[in-house]
PDB file of C-alpha atoms in Angstrom:
ATOM      1  CA  UNK A   1      38.295  58.631-288.541  1.00  0.00           C
ATOM      2  CA  UNK A   2      36.089  55.977-286.951  1.00  0.00           C
ATOM      3  CA  UNK A   3      35.173  54.630-290.405  1.00  0.00           C
ATOM      4  CA  UNK A   4      38.564  55.124-292.083  1.00  0.00           C
ATOM      5  CA  UNK A   5      41.368  54.377-289.616  1.00  0.00           C
ATOM      6  CA  UNK A   6      39.686  53.534-286.283  1.00  0.00           C
ATOM      7  CA  UNK A   7      38.062  50.377-284.952  1.00  0.00           C
ATOM      8  CA  UNK A   8      35.049  50.809-287.236  1.00  0.00           C
ATOM      9  CA  UNK A   9      37.019  51.083-290.475  1.00  0.00           C
ATOM     10  CA  UNK A  10      35.111  50.008-293.565  1.00  0.00           C
ATOM     11  CA  UNK A  11      38.258  48.988-295.458  1.00  0.00           C
ATOM     12  CA  UNK A  12      39.158  46.038-293.238  1.00  0.00           C
ATOM     13  CA  UNK A  13      42.513  47.527-292.289  1.00  0.00           C
ATOM     14  CA  UNK A  14      41.975  47.313-288.552  1.00  0.00           C
ATOM     15  CA  UNK A  15      42.668  50.035-286.037  1.00  0.00           C
ATOM     16  CA  UNK A  16      45.602  51.610-287.911  1.00  0.00           C
ATOM     17  CA  UNK A  17      45.063  54.890-286.049  1.00  0.00           C
ATOM     18  CA  UNK A  18      45.693  53.000-282.792  1.00  0.00           C
ATOM     19  CA  UNK A  19      42.675  54.649-281.157  1.00  0.00           C
ATOM     20  CA  UNK A  20      41.628  53.661-277.658  1.00  0.00           C
ATOM     21  CA  UNK A  21      38.058  52.469-277.137  1.00  0.00           C
ATOM     22  CA  UNK A  22      37.603  55.353-274.672  1.00  0.00           C
ATOM     23  CA  UNK A  23      36.742  58.993-275.330  1.00  0.00           C
ATOM     24  CA  UNK A  24      38.972  61.710-276.776  1.00  0.00           C
ATOM     25  CA  UNK A  25      38.491  65.382-276.003  1.00  0.00           C
ATOM     26  CA  UNK A  26      37.694  67.793-278.807  1.00  0.00           C
ATOM     27  CA  UNK A  27      38.881  71.397-278.886  1.00  0.00           C
ATOM     28  CA  UNK A  28      35.231  72.467-279.309  1.00  0.00           C
ATOM     29  CA  UNK A  29      33.866  73.936-276.085  1.00  0.00           C
ATOM     30  CA  UNK A  30      30.358  74.641-274.862  1.00  0.00           C
ATOM     31  CA  UNK A  31      31.171  77.328-272.323  1.00  0.00           C
ATOM     32  CA  UNK A  32      33.789  77.320-269.590  1.00  0.00           C
ATOM     33  CA  UNK A  33      32.997  73.891-268.115  1.00  0.00           C
ATOM     34  CA  UNK A  34      31.741  71.738-271.009  1.00  0.00           C
ATOM     35  CA  UNK A  35      33.543  70.321-274.075  1.00  0.00           C
ATOM     36  CA  UNK A  36      32.815  67.761-276.801  1.00  0.00           C
ATOM     37  CA  UNK A  37      34.113  64.186-276.667  1.00  0.00           C
ATOM     38  CA  UNK A  38      34.518  61.662-279.493  1.00  0.00           C
ATOM     39  CA  UNK A  39      34.535  57.884-279.162  1.00  0.00           C
ATOM     40  CA  UNK A  40      36.294  56.367-282.188  1.00  0.00           C
ATOM     41  CA  UNK A  41      35.416  52.802-281.154  1.00  0.00           C
ATOM     42  CA  UNK A  42      31.680  53.260-281.709  1.00  0.00           C
ATOM     43  CA  UNK A  43      31.731  56.555-283.626  1.00  0.00           C
ATOM     44  CA  UNK A  44      29.788  58.383-280.920  1.00  0.00           C
ATOM     45  CA  UNK A  45      30.001  62.074-280.007  1.00  0.00           C
ATOM     46  CA  UNK A  46      28.785  63.664-276.802  1.00  0.00           C
ATOM     47  CA  UNK A  47      29.637  66.503-274.471  1.00  0.00           C
ATOM     48  CA  UNK A  48      30.804  66.332-270.883  1.00  0.00           C
ATOM     49  CA  UNK A  49      32.047  68.376-267.977  1.00  0.00           C
ATOM     50  CA  UNK A  50      35.747  69.156-268.428  1.00  0.00           C
ATOM     51  CA  UNK A  51      36.535  67.515-265.102  1.00  0.00           C
ATOM     52  CA  UNK A  52      35.787  64.115-266.697  1.00  0.00           C
ATOM     53  CA  UNK A  53      38.386  61.707-268.041  1.00  0.00           C
ATOM     54  CA  UNK A  54      39.353  61.500-271.689  1.00  0.00           C
ATOM     55  CA  UNK A  55      42.347  61.128-273.975  1.00  0.00           C
ATOM     56  CA  UNK A  56      43.870  63.874-276.088  1.00  0.00           C
ATOM     57  CA  UNK A  57      45.575  63.432-279.426  1.00  0.00           C
ATOM     58  CA  UNK A  58      47.604  66.010-281.277  1.00  0.00           C
ATOM     59  CA  UNK A  59      46.957  66.469-284.974  1.00  0.00           C
ATOM     60  CA  UNK A  60      48.412  68.567-287.727  1.00  0.00           C
ATOM     61  CA  UNK A  61      46.626  70.762-290.229  1.00  0.00           C
ATOM     62  CA  UNK A  62      45.977  69.328-293.671  1.00  0.00           C
TER      63      UNK A  62
END
């Protein structure tokens, strides 16, 4: 998404996904207290304690 519809899109369309430059939580967990985060502004993934701040975004199945 970072390269297709986010801030880093390679098509020159701009941020059509309207993604924030902050992190979004993933549904992928690493135990009870840790989950993955995605930053669509720079295309970076990391994990963090679930008590941290992050956005959520609902999606539908394709």
